[in-house]
mmCIF file with all atom_site columns, C-alpha atoms in Angstrom:
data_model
loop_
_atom_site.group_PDB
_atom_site.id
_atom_site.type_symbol
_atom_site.label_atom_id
_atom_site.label_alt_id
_atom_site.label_comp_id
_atom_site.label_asym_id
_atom_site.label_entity_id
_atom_site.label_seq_id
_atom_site.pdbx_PDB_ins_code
_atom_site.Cartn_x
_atom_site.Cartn_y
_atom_site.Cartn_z
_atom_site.occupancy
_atom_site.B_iso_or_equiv
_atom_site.pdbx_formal_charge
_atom_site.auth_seq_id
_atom_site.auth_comp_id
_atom_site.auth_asym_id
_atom_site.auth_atom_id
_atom_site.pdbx_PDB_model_num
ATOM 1  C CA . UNK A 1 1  ? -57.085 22.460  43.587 1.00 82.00 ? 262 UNK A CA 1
ATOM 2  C CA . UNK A 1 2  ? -57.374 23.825  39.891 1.00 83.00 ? 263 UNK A CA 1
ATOM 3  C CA . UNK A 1 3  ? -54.034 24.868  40.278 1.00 86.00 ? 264 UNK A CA 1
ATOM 4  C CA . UNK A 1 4  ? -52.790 21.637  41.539 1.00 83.00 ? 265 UNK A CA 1
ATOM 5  C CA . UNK A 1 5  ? -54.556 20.525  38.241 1.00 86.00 ? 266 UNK A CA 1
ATOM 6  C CA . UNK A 1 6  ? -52.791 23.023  36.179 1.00 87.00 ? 267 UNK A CA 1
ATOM 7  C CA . UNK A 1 7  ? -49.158 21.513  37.433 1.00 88.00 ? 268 UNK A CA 1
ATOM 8  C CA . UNK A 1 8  ? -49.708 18.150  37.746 1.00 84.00 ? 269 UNK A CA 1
ATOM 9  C CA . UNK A 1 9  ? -52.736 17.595  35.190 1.00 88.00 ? 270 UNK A CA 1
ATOM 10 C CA . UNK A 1 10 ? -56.374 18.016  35.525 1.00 90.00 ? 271 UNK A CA 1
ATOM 11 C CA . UNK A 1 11 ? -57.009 14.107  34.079 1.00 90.00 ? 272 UNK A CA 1
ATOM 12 C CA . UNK A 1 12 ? -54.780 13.274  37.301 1.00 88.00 ? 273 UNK A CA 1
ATOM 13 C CA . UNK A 1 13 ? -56.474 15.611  39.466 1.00 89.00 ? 274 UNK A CA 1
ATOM 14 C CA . UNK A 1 14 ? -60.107 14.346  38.498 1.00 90.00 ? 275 UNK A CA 1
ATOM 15 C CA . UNK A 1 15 ? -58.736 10.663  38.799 1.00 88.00 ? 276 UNK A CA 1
ATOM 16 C CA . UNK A 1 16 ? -57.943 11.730  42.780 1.00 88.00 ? 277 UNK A CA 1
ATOM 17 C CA . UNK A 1 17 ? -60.721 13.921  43.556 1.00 91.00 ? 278 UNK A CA 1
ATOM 18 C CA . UNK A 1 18 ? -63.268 11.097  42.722 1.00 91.00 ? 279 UNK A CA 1
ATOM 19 C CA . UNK A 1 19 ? -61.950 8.769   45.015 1.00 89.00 ? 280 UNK A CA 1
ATOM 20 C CA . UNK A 1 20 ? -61.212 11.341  47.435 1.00 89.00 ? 281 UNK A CA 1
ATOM 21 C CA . UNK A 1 21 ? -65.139 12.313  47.225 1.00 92.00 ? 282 UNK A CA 1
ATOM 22 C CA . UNK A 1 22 ? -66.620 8.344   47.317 1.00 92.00 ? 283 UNK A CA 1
ATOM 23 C CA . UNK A 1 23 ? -64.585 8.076   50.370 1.00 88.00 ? 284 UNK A CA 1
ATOM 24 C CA . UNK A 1 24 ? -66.526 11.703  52.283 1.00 90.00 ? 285 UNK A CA 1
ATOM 25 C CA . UNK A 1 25 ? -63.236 14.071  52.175 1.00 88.00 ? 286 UNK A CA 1
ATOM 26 C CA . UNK A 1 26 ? -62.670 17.317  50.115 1.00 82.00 ? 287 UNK A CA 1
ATOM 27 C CA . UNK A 1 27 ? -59.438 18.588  51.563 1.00 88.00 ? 288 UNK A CA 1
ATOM 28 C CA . UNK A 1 28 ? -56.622 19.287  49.236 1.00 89.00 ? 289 UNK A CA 1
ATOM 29 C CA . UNK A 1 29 ? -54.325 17.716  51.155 1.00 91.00 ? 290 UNK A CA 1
ATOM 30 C CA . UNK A 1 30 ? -55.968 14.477  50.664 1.00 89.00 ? 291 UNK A CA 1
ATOM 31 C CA . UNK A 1 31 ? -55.954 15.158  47.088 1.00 89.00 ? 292 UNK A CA 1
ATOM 32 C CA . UNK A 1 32 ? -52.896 15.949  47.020 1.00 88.00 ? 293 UNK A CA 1
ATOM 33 C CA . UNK A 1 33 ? -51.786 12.796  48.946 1.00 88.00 ? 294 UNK A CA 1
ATOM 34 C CA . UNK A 1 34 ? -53.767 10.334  46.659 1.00 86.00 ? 295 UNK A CA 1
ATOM 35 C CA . UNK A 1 35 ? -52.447 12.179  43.220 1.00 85.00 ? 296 UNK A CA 1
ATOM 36 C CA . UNK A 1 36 ? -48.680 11.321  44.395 1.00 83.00 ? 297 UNK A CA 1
ATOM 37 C CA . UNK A 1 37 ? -49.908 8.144   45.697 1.00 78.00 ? 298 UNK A CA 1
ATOM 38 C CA . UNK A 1 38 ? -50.897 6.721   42.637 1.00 67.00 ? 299 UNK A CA 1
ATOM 39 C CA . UNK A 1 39 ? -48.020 8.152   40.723 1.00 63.00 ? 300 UNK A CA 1
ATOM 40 C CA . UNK A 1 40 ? -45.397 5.931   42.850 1.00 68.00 ? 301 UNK A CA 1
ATOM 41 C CA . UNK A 1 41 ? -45.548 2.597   41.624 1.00 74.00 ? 302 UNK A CA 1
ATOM 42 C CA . UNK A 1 42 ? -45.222 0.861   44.961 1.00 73.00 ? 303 UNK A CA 1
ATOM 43 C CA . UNK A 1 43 ? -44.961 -3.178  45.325 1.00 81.00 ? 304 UNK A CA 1
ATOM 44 C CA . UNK A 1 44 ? -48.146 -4.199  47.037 1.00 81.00 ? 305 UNK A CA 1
ATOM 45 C CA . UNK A 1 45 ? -47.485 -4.563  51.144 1.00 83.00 ? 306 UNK A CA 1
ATOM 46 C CA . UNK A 1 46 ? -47.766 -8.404  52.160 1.00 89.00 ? 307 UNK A CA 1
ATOM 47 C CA . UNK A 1 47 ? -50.968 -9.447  54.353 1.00 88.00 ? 308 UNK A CA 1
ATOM 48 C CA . UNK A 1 48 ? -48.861 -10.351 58.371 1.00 85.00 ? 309 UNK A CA 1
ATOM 49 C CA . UNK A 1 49 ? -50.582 -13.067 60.455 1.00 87.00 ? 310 UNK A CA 1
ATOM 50 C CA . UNK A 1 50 ? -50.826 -11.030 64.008 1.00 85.00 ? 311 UNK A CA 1
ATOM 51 C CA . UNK A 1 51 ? -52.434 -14.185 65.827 1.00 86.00 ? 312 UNK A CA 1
ATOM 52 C CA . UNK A 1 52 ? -50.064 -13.784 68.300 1.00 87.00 ? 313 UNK A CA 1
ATOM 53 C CA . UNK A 1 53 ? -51.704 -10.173 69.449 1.00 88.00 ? 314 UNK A CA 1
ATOM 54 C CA . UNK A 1 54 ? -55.507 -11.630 70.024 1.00 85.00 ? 315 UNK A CA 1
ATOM 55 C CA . UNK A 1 55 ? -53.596 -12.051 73.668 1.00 88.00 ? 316 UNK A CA 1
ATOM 56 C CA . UNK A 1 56 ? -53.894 -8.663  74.677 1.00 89.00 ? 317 UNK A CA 1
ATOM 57 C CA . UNK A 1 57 ? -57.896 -9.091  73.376 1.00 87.00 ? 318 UNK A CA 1
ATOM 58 C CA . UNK A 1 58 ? -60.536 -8.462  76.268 1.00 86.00 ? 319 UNK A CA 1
ATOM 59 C CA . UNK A 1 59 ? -64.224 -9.053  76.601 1.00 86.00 ? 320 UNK A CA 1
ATOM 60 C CA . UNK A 1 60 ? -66.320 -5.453  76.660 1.00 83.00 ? 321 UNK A CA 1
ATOM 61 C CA . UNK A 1 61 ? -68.017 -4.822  80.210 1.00 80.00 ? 322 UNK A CA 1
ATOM 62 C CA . UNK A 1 62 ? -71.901 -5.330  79.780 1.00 83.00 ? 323 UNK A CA 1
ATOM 63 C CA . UNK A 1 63 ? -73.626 -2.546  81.485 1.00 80.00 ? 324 UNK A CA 1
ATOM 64 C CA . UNK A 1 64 ? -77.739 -2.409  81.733 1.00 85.00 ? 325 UNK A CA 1
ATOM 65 C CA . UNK A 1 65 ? -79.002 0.963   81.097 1.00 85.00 ? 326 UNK A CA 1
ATOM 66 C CA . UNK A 1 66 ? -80.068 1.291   84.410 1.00 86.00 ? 327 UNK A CA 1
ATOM 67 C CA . UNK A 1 67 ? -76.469 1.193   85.876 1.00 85.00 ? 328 UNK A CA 1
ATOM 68 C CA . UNK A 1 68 ? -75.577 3.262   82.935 1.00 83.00 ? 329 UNK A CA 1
ATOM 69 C CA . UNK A 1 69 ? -77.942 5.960   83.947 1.00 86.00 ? 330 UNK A CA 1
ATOM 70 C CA . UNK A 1 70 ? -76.697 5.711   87.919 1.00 86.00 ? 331 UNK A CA 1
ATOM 71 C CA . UNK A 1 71 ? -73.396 6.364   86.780 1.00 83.00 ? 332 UNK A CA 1
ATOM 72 C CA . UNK A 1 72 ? -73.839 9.156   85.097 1.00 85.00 ? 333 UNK A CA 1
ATOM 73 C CA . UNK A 1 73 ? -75.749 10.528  87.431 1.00 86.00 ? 334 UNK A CA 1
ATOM 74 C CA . UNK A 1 74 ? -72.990 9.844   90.362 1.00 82.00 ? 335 UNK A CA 1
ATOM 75 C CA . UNK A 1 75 ? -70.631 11.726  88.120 1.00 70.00 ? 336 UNK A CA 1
ATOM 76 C CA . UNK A 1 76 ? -72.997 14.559  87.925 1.00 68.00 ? 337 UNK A CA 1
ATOM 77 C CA . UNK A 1 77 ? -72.957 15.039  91.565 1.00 59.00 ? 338 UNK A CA 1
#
């Protein structure tokens, strides 16, 4: 990373690594990704209304924990 600082600037590199940090990831790729990121000056992306896909939405299958623990155990067998 300090060399990624040396090329591209270490006031850019801190600005990414911070973020990168509050958000749990260290990898220089990430970095990387969030220094060029912020140095393209992209439009913001428009918010879609996806109403139309709560059709393929589907209730979660309640399970007690003691049919749980039977079918684990079945699978165990």
């Amino acid at each position: 990373m300090l060399q990624l600082g040396k090329a591209k600037g270490y006031a850019k590199l801190q600005a990414a690594v911070e973020p990168a940090l509050a958000l749990g990831c260290g990898d220089e790729a990430a970095v990387r990704y969030l220094m060029q990121s912020k140095s393209e000056n992209r439009p913001p992306q428009e918010t879609l209304e996806v109403g139309w896909l709560d059709r393929y939405e589907r209730s979660l299958l309640v399970v007690n924990e003691n049919e749980y623990d039977q079918l684990l155990a079945a699978g165990v067998q």
